[in-house]
Coordinates of C-alpha atoms in Angstrom, one line a residue:
X1 CA -88.8 -31.6 -48.9
X2 CA -90.9 -28.5 -49.4
X3 CA -93.6 -29.9 -47.1
X4 CA -91.0 -30.6 -44.5
X5 CA -89.6 -27.0 -44.5
X6 CA -93.2 -25.7 -44.4
X7 CA -93.8 -27.8 -41.2
X8 CA -90.5 -26.8 -39.7
X9 CA -91.4 -23.1 -40.4
X10 CA -94.7 -23.4 -38.6
X11 CA -93.1 -25.2 -35.6
X12 CA -90.4 -22.4 -35.4
X13 CA -93.0 -19.7 -35.4
X14 CA -95.2 -21.6 -32.8
X15 CA -92.5 -22.4 -30.4
X16 CA -89.9 -19.8 -30.8
X17 CA -91.3 -16.6 -32.4
X18 CA -94.7 -16.2 -30.8
X19 CA -95.1 -18.8 -28.0
X20 CA -97.1 -16.3 -25.7
X21 CA -99.5 -15.4 -28.4
X22 CA -100.4 -18.9 -29.1
X23 CA -100.6 -19.9 -25.5
X24 CA -103.1 -17.1 -24.9
X25 CA -105.2 -18.4 -27.9
X26 CA -105.2 -21.8 -26.5
X27 CA -106.3 -20.6 -23.0
X28 CA -109.1 -18.6 -24.6
X29 CA -110.3 -21.8 -26.3
X30 CA -110.3 -24.0 -23.3
X31 CA -110.2 -21.8 -20.1
X32 CA -112.9 -19.3 -19.1
X33 CA -113.0 -16.8 -16.3
X34 CA -116.4 -16.8 -14.6
X35 CA -117.6 -14.2 -11.9
X36 CA -119.2 -15.4 -8.7
X37 CA -121.6 -12.8 -7.2
X38 CA -121.6 -12.4 -3.5
X39 CA -125.1 -12.4 -1.9
X40 CA -126.0 -9.2 0.0
X41 CA -126.8 -9.5 3.6
X42 CA -130.5 -9.9 4.6
X43 CA -132.4 -7.2 6.4
X44 CA -134.1 -8.7 9.5
X45 CA -136.6 -7.1 12.1
X46 CA -135.9 -7.1 15.9
X47 CA -137.1 -10.8 16.1
X48 CA -135.1 -12.1 13.1
X49 CA -137.9 -12.2 10.7
X50 CA -136.7 -11.5 7.2
X51 CA -137.7 -8.2 5.5
X52 CA -135.3 -8.3 2.7
X53 CA -133.9 -11.6 1.3
X54 CA -132.1 -12.8 -1.9
X55 CA -133.2 -15.2 -4.6
X56 CA -131.1 -16.9 -7.3
X57 CA -131.3 -15.7 -10.9
X58 CA -129.4 -16.4 -14.0
X59 CA -127.5 -14.0 -16.1
X60 CA -126.4 -14.5 -19.7
X61 CA -122.8 -13.2 -20.1
X62 CA -120.2 -13.4 -23.0
X63 CA -116.5 -13.5 -22.4
X64 CA -114.8 -10.3 -23.6
X65 CA -111.9 -12.3 -25.0
X66 CA -114.5 -13.7 -27.5
X67 CA -115.6 -10.3 -28.7
X68 CA -115.0 -11.1 -32.4
X69 CA -117.0 -14.2 -32.4
X70 CA -119.7 -12.4 -30.3
X71 CA -120.0 -9.7 -33.0
X72 CA -120.5 -12.4 -35.6
X73 CA -123.0 -14.3 -33.6
X74 CA -125.0 -11.3 -32.2
X75 CA -128.0 -11.4 -34.6
X76 CA -128.5 -15.2 -34.0
X77 CA -128.1 -14.7 -30.2
X78 CA -130.7 -11.9 -30.2
X79 CA -133.1 -14.1 -32.1
X80 CA -132.7 -17.0 -29.6
X81 CA -133.2 -14.5 -26.7
X82 CA -136.1 -12.8 -28.2
X83 CA -134.2 -9.5 -28.1
X84 CA -133.5 -6.7 -30.6
X85 CA -130.0 -7.1 -32.0
X86 CA -129.5 -3.3 -31.6
X87 CA -130.3 -3.7 -27.8
X88 CA -127.6 -6.4 -27.3
X89 CA -125.3 -4.4 -29.4
X90 CA -125.8 -1.4 -27.1
X91 CA -125.1 -3.6 -24.1
X92 CA -121.9 -4.9 -25.7
X93 CA -120.6 -1.5 -26.3
X94 CA -121.6 -0.2 -23.0
X95 CA -119.9 -3.1 -21.2
X96 CA -116.6 -2.8 -23.2
X97 CA -116.6 0.8 -22.6
X98 CA -117.0 0.5 -18.8
X99 CA -114.8 -2.6 -18.4
X100 CA -112.9 -3.7 -21.6
X101 CA -111.8 -7.0 -20.0
X102 CA -114.8 -7.8 -17.8
X103 CA -117.8 -10.0 -18.7
X104 CA -120.3 -8.7 -21.0
X105 CA -123.8 -8.8 -19.6
X106 CA -126.4 -9.6 -22.3
X107 CA -129.5 -10.5 -20.1
X108 CA -130.2 -10.5 -16.4
X109 CA -132.9 -12.5 -14.6
X110 CA -133.1 -15.0 -17.5
X111 CA -136.1 -17.0 -18.2
X112 CA -136.5 -20.7 -18.7
X113 CA -136.6 -20.3 -22.5
X114 CA -133.4 -18.1 -22.2
X115 CA -131.6 -20.8 -20.3
X116 CA -132.7 -23.6 -22.6
X117 CA -131.5 -21.6 -25.7
X118 CA -128.0 -21.1 -24.0
X119 CA -127.7 -24.8 -22.9
X120 CA -128.7 -26.2 -26.4
X121 CA -126.4 -23.8 -28.4
X122 CA -123.1 -24.0 -26.4
X123 CA -121.2 -25.5 -29.5
X124 CA -122.4 -22.8 -31.7
X125 CA -121.8 -19.9 -29.3
X126 CA -118.9 -20.8 -27.0
X127 CA -118.6 -17.3 -26.0
X128 CA -121.7 -17.4 -23.9
X129 CA -122.1 -18.5 -20.3
X130 CA -124.8 -18.6 -17.5
X131 CA -123.8 -17.3 -14.2
X132 CA -125.9 -17.4 -10.9
X133 CA -126.5 -13.9 -9.5
X134 CA -128.3 -13.3 -6.2
X135 CA -131.1 -10.7 -6.6
X136 CA -132.9 -8.8 -4.0
X137 CA -136.3 -9.9 -2.9
X138 CA -138.5 -7.4 -1.0
X139 CA -142.0 -7.8 0.5
X140 CA -145.0 -7.0 -1.7
X141 CA -147.1 -3.9 -1.9
X142 CA -144.2 -1.6 -1.0
X143 CA -144.0 -2.8 2.6
X144 CA -141.4 -0.7 4.4
X145 CA -140.1 0.4 1.0
X146 CA -138.8 3.9 2.0
X147 CA -137.0 2.4 5.0
X148 CA -135.3 -0.5 3.4
X149 CA -134.7 1.3 0.1
X150 CA -133.6 -0.4 -3.1
X151 CA -130.5 -1.5 -5.0
X152 CA -129.2 -0.8 -8.4
X153 CA -126.2 -1.0 -10.7
X154 CA -123.4 1.3 -9.8
X155 CA -123.3 4.4 -12.2
X156 CA -120.2 5.9 -13.6
X157 CA -120.7 9.0 -11.3
X158 CA -121.2 6.6 -8.4
X159 CA -117.6 5.2 -9.0
X160 CA -116.3 8.7 -8.2
X161 CA -117.4 8.3 -4.7
X162 CA -114.6 7.2 -2.3
X163 CA -116.6 4.3 -0.8
X164 CA -117.3 2.9 -4.3
X165 CA -114.1 3.8 -6.1
X166 CA -112.7 0.2 -6.2
X167 CA -115.9 -1.5 -7.4
X168 CA -116.0 -2.9 -10.9
X169 CA -118.6 -1.4 -13.3
X170 CA -121.9 -3.2 -13.1
X171 CA -121.6 -3.9 -9.4
X172 CA -124.8 -3.8 -7.5
X173 CA -125.0 -1.2 -4.7
X174 CA -127.6 0.3 -2.3
X175 CA -129.3 3.4 -3.8
X176 CA -131.7 4.5 -1.1
X177 CA -132.8 3.8 2.4
X178 CA -131.0 1.2 4.6
X179 CA -129.6 -0.4 1.4
X180 CA -127.7 2.8 0.8
X181 CA -126.9 3.7 4.4
X182 CA -125.4 0.4 5.3
X183 CA -124.1 -0.6 1.8
X184 CA -120.7 -1.4 3.1
X185 CA -122.1 -3.8 5.6
X186 CA -124.7 -5.5 3.3
X187 CA -122.6 -5.8 0.2
X188 CA -120.3 -8.8 0.2
X189 CA -117.0 -9.4 -1.9
X190 CA -117.5 -11.1 -5.3
X191 CA -115.4 -14.2 -6.1
X192 CA -114.2 -15.7 -9.5
X193 CA -113.6 -19.1 -11.0
X194 CA -111.1 -20.1 -13.7
X195 CA -112.4 -23.3 -15.3
X196 CA -111.3 -25.7 -18.1
X197 CA -114.1 -26.3 -20.6
X198 CA -114.5 -28.8 -23.4
X199 CA -115.6 -28.1 -26.9
X200 CA -119.3 -27.9 -25.7
X201 CA -118.4 -25.3 -23.2
X202 CA -118.9 -27.7 -20.4
X203 CA -116.7 -27.4 -17.4
X204 CA -114.3 -30.3 -16.9
X205 CA -112.0 -28.9 -14.3
X206 CA -111.5 -25.9 -12.0
X207 CA -108.0 -24.4 -12.1
X208 CA -108.6 -21.9 -9.2
X209 CA -111.5 -20.3 -7.4
X210 CA -111.9 -17.3 -5.1
X211 CA -114.9 -17.9 -3.0
X212 CA -117.2 -14.9 -2.5
X213 CA -117.8 -13.4 0.8
X214 CA -121.4 -12.8 1.7
X215 CA -122.6 -9.5 3.0
X216 CA -123.4 -9.2 6.7
X217 CA -127.2 -9.4 7.8
X218 CA -128.6 -6.3 9.2
X219 CA -130.7 -6.6 12.4
X220 CA -133.2 -3.7 12.8
X221 CA -135.1 -2.2 15.7
X222 CA -138.3 -2.5 13.7
X223 CA -141.1 -4.7 14.9
X224 CA -142.8 -6.3 12.0
X225 CA -146.1 -6.6 13.8
X226 CA -146.2 -2.8 14.6
X227 CA -145.0 -2.1 11.1
X228 CA -147.9 -4.2 9.6
X229 CA -150.5 -2.4 11.7
X230 CA -149.2 0.9 10.6
X231 CA -149.0 0.0 6.9
X232 CA -152.6 -1.3 7.0
X233 CA -153.8 2.0 8.6
X234 CA -153.1 4.2 5.4
X235 CA -154.7 2.0 2.8
X236 CA -154.6 4.2 -0.3
X237 CA -154.1 7.5 1.5
X238 CA -151.1 9.8 1.6
X239 CA -149.1 10.3 4.8
X240 CA -146.5 9.1 7.2
X241 CA -146.1 7.2 10.6
X242 CA -143.0 6.7 12.8
X243 CA -143.0 5.0 16.1
X244 CA -140.0 5.4 18.6
X245 CA -139.0 4.1 21.9
X246 CA -137.7 7.4 23.4
X247 CA -135.7 5.6 25.9
X248 CA -133.3 4.0 23.4
X249 CA -134.1 5.8 20.2
X250 CA -135.0 2.5 18.7
X251 CA -137.4 3.0 15.6
X252 CA -140.3 0.5 16.0
X253 CA -142.2 1.3 12.8
X254 CA -141.6 3.7 9.8
X255 CA -144.2 4.1 7.0
X256 CA -144.4 6.5 4.1
X257 CA -147.3 6.4 1.7
X258 CA -147.7 6.2 -1.2
X259 CA -144.9 3.7 -1.6
X260 CA -143.1 2.1 -4.6
X261 CA -142.1 -1.4 -5.2
X262 CA -138.3 -2.0 -4.6
X263 CA -138.6 -5.2 -6.6
X264 CA -138.8 -3.2 -9.8
X265 CA -135.4 -2.0 -9.1
X266 CA -133.9 -5.5 -8.2
X267 CA -133.6 -6.6 -11.7
X268 CA -132.9 -3.2 -13.4
X269 CA -135.8 -0.7 -13.7
X270 CA -136.7 0.3 -17.2
X271 CA -136.5 3.9 -18.3
X272 CA -140.4 3.9 -18.7
X273 CA -140.8 2.7 -15.1
X274 CA -138.4 5.3 -13.7
X275 CA -140.0 8.2 -15.7
X276 CA -143.3 7.0 -14.4
X277 CA -142.2 7.0 -10.8
X278 CA -140.5 10.4 -11.1
X279 CA -143.4 12.0 -12.8
X280 CA -146.1 10.8 -10.4
X281 CA -147.7 13.7 -8.7
X282 CA -148.1 11.8 -5.4
X283 CA -144.4 11.6 -5.3
X284 CA -144.1 7.9 -4.2
X285 CA -140.2 8.2 -3.9
X286 CA -140.4 10.8 -1.2
X287 CA -139.9 9.4 2.4
X288 CA -142.4 11.5 4.1
X289 CA -141.1 10.5 7.6
X290 CA -137.8 12.3 7.2
X291 CA -138.4 14.5 4.0
X292 CA -141.9 16.0 4.2
X293 CA -141.3 19.5 5.6
X294 CA -144.7 20.8 6.8
X295 CA -146.3 23.1 9.3
X296 CA -146.9 21.1 12.5
X297 CA -150.0 23.0 13.4
X298 CA -151.1 22.6 17.0
X299 CA -148.8 19.8 17.8
X300 CA -146.2 22.8 18.2
X301 CA -148.2 23.9 21.2
X302 CA -146.6 21.1 23.2
X303 CA -143.2 22.8 22.5
X304 CA -144.6 26.2 23.2
X305 CA -146.0 25.3 26.5
X306 CA -142.8 23.6 27.6
X307 CA -140.7 26.5 26.5
X308 CA -142.9 29.1 28.2
X309 CA -142.8 27.2 31.5
X310 CA -139.2 26.6 31.5
X311 CA -138.4 30.3 30.6
X312 CA -140.7 31.5 33.3
X313 CA -143.0 33.3 31.0
X314 CA -145.9 31.1 32.1
X315 CA -146.7 29.0 35.1
X316 CA -149.6 26.8 36.2
X317 CA -151.6 29.9 37.2
X318 CA -151.3 31.7 33.8
X319 CA -154.6 32.2 32.0
X320 CA -155.9 34.1 29.0
X321 CA -159.4 34.8 28.0
X322 CA -160.5 33.4 24.5
X323 CA -163.6 35.0 23.0
X324 CA -163.0 33.2 19.7
X325 CA -160.4 35.7 18.4
X326 CA -157.7 38.2 19.4
X327 CA -156.1 41.3 17.8
X328 CA -152.4 41.7 17.6
X329 CA -150.5 44.4 15.8
X330 CA -153.6 45.7 14.1
X331 CA -154.7 42.2 12.7
X332 CA -157.3 39.8 13.9
X333 CA -156.3 36.2 14.6
X334 CA -159.1 33.8 15.1
X335 CA -159.4 30.6 17.2
X336 CA -160.5 27.3 15.5
X337 CA -163.4 27.4 18.1
X338 CA -165.6 30.3 16.7
X339 CA -167.4 30.9 20.0
X340 CA -164.2 30.8 22.1
X341 CA -163.1 28.7 25.0
X342 CA -163.5 31.4 27.7
X343 CA -160.9 31.8 30.3
X344 CA -158.4 29.0 30.1
X345 CA -155.1 28.0 31.7
X346 CA -152.3 26.1 30.2
X347 CA -153.9 22.6 31.0
X348 CA -157.2 23.5 29.3
X349 CA -155.5 25.4 26.5
X350 CA -153.5 22.1 25.5
X351 CA -156.5 19.9 26.0
X352 CA -158.8 21.9 23.8
X353 CA -156.1 23.3 21.6
X354 CA -157.0 27.0 22.2
X355 CA -155.3 29.1 19.6
X356 CA -155.9 32.4 21.4
X357 CA -154.1 31.2 24.5
X358 CA -151.0 30.4 22.5
X359 CA -151.2 33.6 20.5
X360 CA -150.8 35.4 23.8
X361 CA -148.1 32.9 24.9
X362 CA -146.1 33.5 21.7
X363 CA -146.4 37.3 22.0
X364 CA -145.0 37.1 25.6
X365 CA -142.3 34.6 24.9
X366 CA -140.9 36.3 21.8
X367 CA -139.7 34.9 18.6
X368 CA -136.1 34.6 19.6
X369 CA -136.8 32.5 22.6
X370 CA -139.3 30.4 20.5
X371 CA -136.7 29.8 17.9
X372 CA -134.1 28.9 20.6
X373 CA -136.2 26.4 22.5
X374 CA -137.4 24.9 19.2
X375 CA -133.8 24.2 18.2
X376 CA -133.0 22.6 21.7
X377 CA -136.1 20.4 21.3
X378 CA -134.8 19.2 17.9
X379 CA -136.4 21.3 15.3
X380 CA -134.5 23.0 12.4
X381 CA -131.9 20.3 12.4
X382 CA -131.4 16.6 11.5
X383 CA -132.2 14.1 14.0
X384 CA -129.3 12.0 12.9
X385 CA -131.4 8.8 12.1
X386 CA -129.4 6.3 10.1
X387 CA -131.1 6.9 6.8
X388 CA -129.8 9.0 3.9
X389 CA -131.2 12.4 2.8
X390 CA -133.0 13.5 6.0
X391 CA -134.3 17.1 5.9
X392 CA -133.9 19.7 8.5
X393 CA -137.1 21.6 8.4
X394 CA -137.3 25.4 9.1
X395 CA -137.3 27.3 12.4
X396 CA -138.0 30.8 11.6
X397 CA -136.4 33.8 13.4
X398 CA -135.4 37.4 12.6
X399 CA -131.8 36.2 11.7
X400 CA -133.2 33.5 9.6
X401 CA -135.4 35.9 7.6
X402 CA -132.8 38.5 7.2
X403 CA -130.3 35.8 5.9
X404 CA -132.6 34.2 3.5
X405 CA -134.8 37.1 2.2
X406 CA -133.1 40.1 3.3
X407 CA -136.2 41.4 5.1
X408 CA -137.2 42.4 8.6
X409 CA -139.2 40.2 10.9
X410 CA -142.8 41.4 11.4
X411 CA -144.3 41.0 14.9
X412 CA -147.4 39.5 13.4
X413 CA -145.4 36.6 12.2
X414 CA -144.6 35.6 15.6
X415 CA -148.3 35.1 16.3
X416 CA -148.6 32.6 13.4
X417 CA -145.6 30.7 14.4
X418 CA -146.9 30.3 18.0
X419 CA -149.6 27.9 16.8
X420 CA -147.4 26.0 14.5
X421 CA -148.1 27.9 11.2
X422 CA -146.3 30.5 9.2
X423 CA -142.8 29.7 8.0
X424 CA -142.3 26.9 10.6
X425 CA -141.9 23.4 9.1
X426 CA -141.0 20.0 10.6
X427 CA -140.8 16.4 9.7
X428 CA -142.8 13.6 11.4
X429 CA -139.7 12.3 12.8
X430 CA -138.8 15.6 14.4
X431 CA -142.1 15.9 16.1
X432 CA -141.8 12.4 17.4
X433 CA -138.2 13.1 18.7
X434 CA -139.2 16.4 20.2
X435 CA -142.4 15.4 22.1
X436 CA -140.8 12.2 23.2
X437 CA -137.8 14.0 24.6
X438 CA -140.0 16.5 26.6
X439 CA -142.1 13.7 28.0
X440 CA -138.9 11.9 29.0
X441 CA -137.9 14.8 31.3
X442 CA -135.7 16.5 28.7
X443 CA -133.7 13.4 27.5
X444 CA -133.6 13.4 23.7
X445 CA -132.0 10.2 22.2
X446 CA -130.9 10.1 18.6
X447 CA -133.3 7.8 16.5
X448 CA -131.8 4.7 15.2
X449 CA -133.0 1.8 12.9
X450 CA -129.9 -0.2 13.8
X451 CA -128.4 0.2 17.2
X452 CA -124.7 0.7 17.2
X453 CA -124.1 -2.6 19.1
X454 CA -125.6 -4.4 16.2
X455 CA -123.0 -3.1 13.7
X456 CA -119.3 -3.9 13.0
X457 CA -117.0 -1.6 14.6
X458 CA -116.0 0.1 11.4
X459 CA -119.7 0.7 10.5
X460 CA -121.1 1.8 13.7
X461 CA -121.2 5.2 15.2
X462 CA -121.9 6.6 18.7
X463 CA -125.5 7.3 19.4
X464 CA -126.0 10.9 20.7
X465 CA -128.1 11.9 23.8
X466 CA -129.1 15.4 24.3
X467 CA -130.2 16.4 27.7
X468 CA -132.2 19.6 28.8
X469 CA -132.7 20.3 32.4
X470 CA -136.5 20.5 32.5
X471 CA -138.1 20.7 35.9
X472 CA -140.4 17.9 37.1
X473 CA -143.1 20.3 37.5
X474 CA -143.0 21.5 33.9
X475 CA -142.9 18.0 32.6
X476 CA -145.8 16.9 34.9
X477 CA -147.9 19.8 33.8
X478 CA -147.3 19.3 30.0
X479 CA -147.8 15.5 30.2
X480 CA -150.8 15.7 32.4
X481 CA -152.4 18.0 29.7
X482 CA -151.4 15.4 27.0
X483 CA -153.2 12.7 28.8
X484 CA -156.2 15.2 29.1
X485 CA -156.2 15.6 25.3
X486 CA -157.0 11.9 24.9
X487 CA -159.0 11.2 28.0
X488 CA -160.9 14.3 29.2
X489 CA -164.2 15.7 27.9
X490 CA -163.6 18.3 25.3
X491 CA -160.1 16.8 24.5
X492 CA -159.3 17.0 20.8
X493 CA -157.7 13.5 20.7
X494 CA -160.4 11.4 22.3
X495 CA -160.2 8.9 19.2
X496 CA -156.8 7.7 20.6
X497 CA -158.3 6.5 23.9
X498 CA -157.8 3.0 25.0
X499 CA -159.3 1.9 28.2
X500 CA -156.6 0.6 30.6
X501 CA -153.7 2.4 28.9
X502 CA -152.1 5.6 30.0
X503 CA -152.1 7.3 26.6
X504 CA -151.4 11.0 26.0
X505 CA -151.2 12.9 22.8
X506 CA -151.7 16.1 20.8
X507 CA -153.7 16.7 17.6
X508 CA -152.8 19.2 15.1
X509 CA -154.1 20.5 11.7
X510 CA -152.2 22.7 9.4
X511 CA -153.2 24.8 6.4
X512 CA -151.7 23.8 3.1
X513 CA -152.2 27.2 1.4
X514 CA -153.2 30.6 2.6
X515 CA -156.4 32.2 1.3
X516 CA -154.6 34.2 -1.3
X517 CA -152.9 30.9 -2.7
X518 CA -156.2 29.1 -2.4
X519 CA -158.0 30.9 -5.1
X520 CA -158.4 28.8 -8.1
X521 CA -157.7 25.5 -6.3
X522 CA -160.3 22.7 -5.6
X523 CA -161.6 22.1 -2.1
X524 CA -159.9 18.6 -2.0
X525 CA -156.4 20.1 -2.9
X526 CA -156.7 22.4 0.1
X527 CA -157.7 20.1 3.0
X528 CA -155.6 20.6 6.0
X529 CA -152.9 18.2 6.9
X530 CA -153.8 16.3 10.0
X531 CA -151.1 15.4 12.7
X532 CA -151.3 13.4 15.9
X533 CA -148.4 12.6 18.2
X534 CA -149.4 9.9 20.7
X535 CA -147.4 8.4 23.6
X536 CA -147.7 5.9 26.3
X537 CA -147.2 6.1 29.3
X538 CA -147.7 9.8 29.5
X539 CA -144.3 10.3 31.4
X540 CA -141.2 8.6 30.5
X541 CA -142.9 6.8 27.6
X542 CA -142.1 3.5 26.2
X543 CA -143.5 4.4 22.7
X544 CA -144.3 7.5 20.9
X545 CA -146.0 7.6 17.5
X546 CA -146.2 10.6 15.2
X547 CA -148.8 10.4 12.4
X548 CA -149.2 12.7 9.3
X549 CA -152.2 12.3 7.3
X550 CA -152.1 14.6 4.3
X551 CA -155.7 15.9 3.7
X552 CA -156.8 14.2 6.8
X553 CA -158.1 17.3 8.6
X554 CA -158.1 17.8 12.4
X555 CA -156.6 14.3 13.4
X556 CA -159.9 12.6 12.6
X557 CA -157.8 9.8 10.9
X558 CA -154.5 10.3 12.5
X559 CA -155.4 9.7 16.1
X560 CA -157.0 6.3 15.5
X561 CA -153.9 5.1 13.6
X562 CA -151.5 6.1 16.4
X563 CA -153.9 4.4 19.0
X564 CA -153.8 1.1 16.9
X565 CA -150.1 1.0 16.9
X566 CA -149.7 1.9 20.5
X567 CA -152.3 -0.7 21.5
X568 CA -150.5 -3.4 19.5
X569 CA -147.3 -2.5 21.2
X570 CA -148.8 -3.1 24.6
X571 CA -150.9 -6.1 23.6
X572 CA -147.6 -7.7 22.3
X573 CA -145.5 -6.7 25.3
X574 CA -148.2 -8.2 27.5
X575 CA -148.6 -11.4 25.5
X576 CA -152.1 -10.6 24.2
X577 CA -151.0 -10.3 20.6
X578 CA -149.2 -13.4 19.1
X579 CA -146.4 -12.3 16.9
X580 CA -146.9 -12.9 13.1
X581 CA -145.0 -16.1 12.1
X582 CA -143.1 -14.4 9.4
X583 CA -143.6 -11.5 6.9
X584 CA -145.9 -12.4 4.0
X585 CA -144.2 -13.8 1.0
X586 CA -144.8 -12.0 -2.4
X587 CA -147.7 -13.5 -4.3
X588 CA -145.5 -14.0 -7.4
X589 CA -141.8 -14.4 -7.2
X590 CA -139.7 -13.9 -10.2
X591 CA -139.1 -17.6 -11.5
X592 CA -135.6 -18.9 -10.3
X593 CA -134.6 -21.4 -12.8
X594 CA -132.8 -24.7 -11.7
X595 CA -129.1 -24.8 -12.1
X596 CA -128.2 -26.2 -15.6
X597 CA -126.9 -29.7 -15.6
X598 CA -123.6 -28.7 -17.5
X599 CA -121.7 -27.6 -14.4
X600 CA -122.5 -23.9 -14.8
X601 CA -124.9 -23.9 -11.8
X602 CA -124.4 -21.9 -8.5
X603 CA -120.9 -21.9 -7.3
X604 CA -119.7 -20.7 -3.8

């Protein structure tokens, strides 16, 4: 009789007093909720060749409903995964703090031994699961790294951003470059699966499933072949290159060196690797194309000549005499050519890059007009390229100096700015945009890596076009001089010459330190930065290439690199250069394990 009453009491408690509680326990024992990660969209060049792809990896997770069993089994799990128990404990606590009811990630990018351990211990550790997670796969050697960027786990501060507020903790988002700029396009929508499992943790039935939605592929304006030529040109040097089609604003190539390996971020960068990257004196995380703000040197003379002609300060007959130096406001300013250039007009001054001519031109034009035209031509403001964190550079003026330093402008400062020195700073992209717009008759098109018609309506934005009414005579005079820089005797850019191509350009070198600042520095630290901006054809160009070679001096290395990219463009256009079959695969991919045979393989 007592046994009967005991059984009756248990039945009453199970069926009447706490049915929901025991139902949940039963579901926890036999039903698992498994996330299904959505693959990000691929990033492709203009011909559809893959620049960024995905590869399958396996992540070890624990169900948060099994947290008591997990805590009990954690030391044994750590031994099986070859990890420190404290490391896994930290992961558990961090996951539960961020998302108390979400999956607990114990190990990403699992190895074959990890997978074998989980599969062979399902009975002992029913709280563990393997889920397939698509990981980013970038090209080797930092190819296009600053352009494509990298991804990473969303941080707590990221979740405060409106665009990421609805994401779950642990979601992967774009952190830099195009991955960040177009994260909403590339990022898909994750799915989930509720499955019935047996006592070995094997799936025997699927109760319901939400299929993930993959991200949208991103088609770039980049040409892989031109990008490859540009990347190879820098080898181990520091600098930047950007190639544009000024007619459409399409970016054809974009390189910043030194670079970093985005694959390091794809599976979660270690604190040691992150500290090493941030502490690297060569600053590999800096995108020099849009963030290096440096004096443009003599490339600025193209803008000076155009401004003076448009303002009526100079014309085709204007000349100045260059004996090798000139005095302004009680100070002597020297020309790079110690014995001088003699009497030169605007054509010869650009071809031979005569400093004295432009000292005089700057004095006659005045700093206010210099600043105004510089801004109209695209300096001192962002170009609007579809990359995050673009810098503006600096266009100095009396108003700028008063606002920033509470100081008066000195007339002698105008003389330095006239040859692209002083407080004037630009980015390589700004110089390409500016010179390209001048050579296009005053039509300045916003640079883009993804043209608006390639984007979903909600992600696209109008591409701006800025028009300045430059006269045909002004454009002809300036662009003929740019042709002379490359093709005439005495031209400073003759290393960019290609027989049969109408190439123009302008060299420039800019000091990295004044004489006063130079004391105590090594000679190598103070080599001038070399610039070259090349274009073809000289008027209404199809391509313009801006090259910055840090420590390259006088365009000796910059001009040939621009030449090679321009030649590759026309060789390819004319069918002389067969396109590369596809971007090179990484020499060593992170091993992607085959799906386990227990039903826990890829889904969706």
